[in-house]
Amino acid sequence: MAGAVWAEDEIGRKWDRCFTDAILKLGGGVVLGGVFSLFFFKRRKWPIITGAGFGLGMAYSNCEADLNASIRQQTPRSKLEEKK
């Protein structure tokens, strides 16, 4: 029973890291897009939107890899339990 609680806690911590990573990368993309918009693209909106999109995309990719790694670690245990 303790193993299930630990796995749930670990998944919860990973989700928290995913949300934090998404907020930071979104903010960084918006700031970087704003700088490019201000200095190179005559204050257009599309560099800001593109920067935000890249930031969210990077956060999604990192989160997906992190969550899939934890799922792969837990899968062999459940398969072993089914065989017994």
Tab-separated table of C-alpha atoms in Angstrom:
chain	number	residue	atom	x	y	z
A	1	MET	CA	0.000	0.000	0.000
A	2	ALA	CA	2.887	2.346	0.762
A	3	GLY	CA	4.200	1.878	-2.793
A	4	ALA	CA	0.959	3.204	-4.253
A	5	VAL	CA	1.016	6.268	-2.027
A	6	TRP	CA	4.624	6.952	-2.981
A	7	ALA	CA	3.855	6.640	-6.693
A	8	GLU	CA	0.881	8.994	-6.347
A	9	ASP	CA	3.029	11.500	-4.453
A	10	GLU	CA	5.731	11.273	-7.113
A	11	ILE	CA	3.213	11.869	-9.912
A	12	GLY	CA	1.831	14.846	-7.971
A	13	ARG	CA	5.306	16.330	-7.610
A	14	LYS	CA	5.930	15.820	-11.319
A	15	TRP	CA	2.671	17.609	-12.204
A	16	ASP	CA	3.672	20.491	-9.949
A	17	ARG	CA	7.023	20.714	-11.710
A	18	CYS	CA	5.236	20.610	-15.075
A	19	PHE	CA	3.007	23.547	-14.170
A	20	THR	CA	5.941	25.539	-12.808
A	21	ASP	CA	8.010	24.755	-15.900
A	22	ALA	CA	5.117	25.778	-18.169
A	23	ILE	CA	4.660	29.110	-16.387
A	24	LEU	CA	8.382	29.887	-16.513
A	25	LYS	CA	8.804	28.894	-20.146
A	26	LEU	CA	5.636	30.737	-21.188
A	27	GLY	CA	6.863	33.865	-19.413
A	28	GLY	CA	10.319	33.535	-20.933
A	29	GLY	CA	8.847	33.092	-24.395
A	30	VAL	CA	6.623	36.138	-23.997
A	31	VAL	CA	9.532	38.259	-22.748
A	32	LEU	CA	11.861	37.082	-25.501
A	33	GLY	CA	9.131	37.577	-28.105
A	34	GLY	CA	8.464	41.044	-26.712
A	35	VAL	CA	12.131	41.976	-27.015
A	36	PHE	CA	12.255	40.754	-30.606
A	37	SER	CA	8.996	42.529	-31.363
A	38	LEU	CA	10.236	45.778	-29.871
A	39	PHE	CA	13.662	45.849	-31.495
A	40	PHE	CA	13.279	43.953	-34.782
A	41	PHE	CA	9.644	43.653	-35.887
A	42	LYS	CA	8.138	47.111	-35.363
A	43	ARG	CA	5.983	46.143	-32.383
A	44	ARG	CA	4.018	43.366	-34.053
A	45	LYS	CA	2.124	40.802	-31.968
A	46	TRP	CA	3.193	37.652	-33.762
A	47	PRO	CA	6.717	37.385	-32.222
A	48	ILE	CA	5.172	37.465	-28.740
A	49	ILE	CA	2.614	34.805	-29.661
A	50	THR	CA	5.291	32.685	-31.338
A	51	GLY	CA	7.585	32.966	-28.300
A	52	ALA	CA	4.737	31.933	-25.995
A	53	GLY	CA	3.957	28.981	-28.264
A	54	PHE	CA	7.563	27.818	-28.292
A	55	GLY	CA	7.721	28.126	-24.500
A	56	LEU	CA	4.560	26.092	-23.985
A	57	GLY	CA	5.706	23.526	-26.533
A	58	MET	CA	9.017	23.050	-24.753
A	59	ALA	CA	7.258	22.722	-21.403
A	60	TYR	CA	4.824	20.169	-22.832
A	61	SER	CA	7.648	18.119	-24.308
A	62	ASN	CA	9.599	18.110	-21.032
A	63	CYS	CA	6.504	17.217	-19.027
A	64	GLU	CA	5.522	14.413	-21.390
A	65	ALA	CA	8.990	12.873	-21.186
A	66	ASP	CA	9.066	13.187	-17.394
A	67	LEU	CA	5.638	11.593	-16.904
A	68	ASN	CA	6.298	8.826	-19.435
A	69	ALA	CA	9.546	7.955	-17.659
A	70	SER	CA	7.704	7.465	-14.381
A	71	ILE	CA	5.009	5.372	-16.068
A	72	ARG	CA	7.664	3.152	-17.663
A	73	GLN	CA	9.249	2.607	-14.248
A	74	GLN	CA	5.951	1.483	-12.735
A	75	THR	CA	4.807	-0.775	-15.589
A	76	PRO	CA	7.106	-3.778	-14.911
A	77	ARG	CA	5.834	-4.071	-11.327
A	78	SER	CA	2.209	-4.288	-12.433
A	79	LYS	CA	3.082	-6.881	-15.094
A	80	LEU	CA	4.897	-8.987	-12.499
A	81	GLU	CA	1.865	-8.862	-10.209
A	82	GLU	CA	-0.424	-10.016	-13.051
A	83	LYS	CA	1.781	-13.038	-13.785
A	84	LYS	CA	1.658	-14.261	-10.158
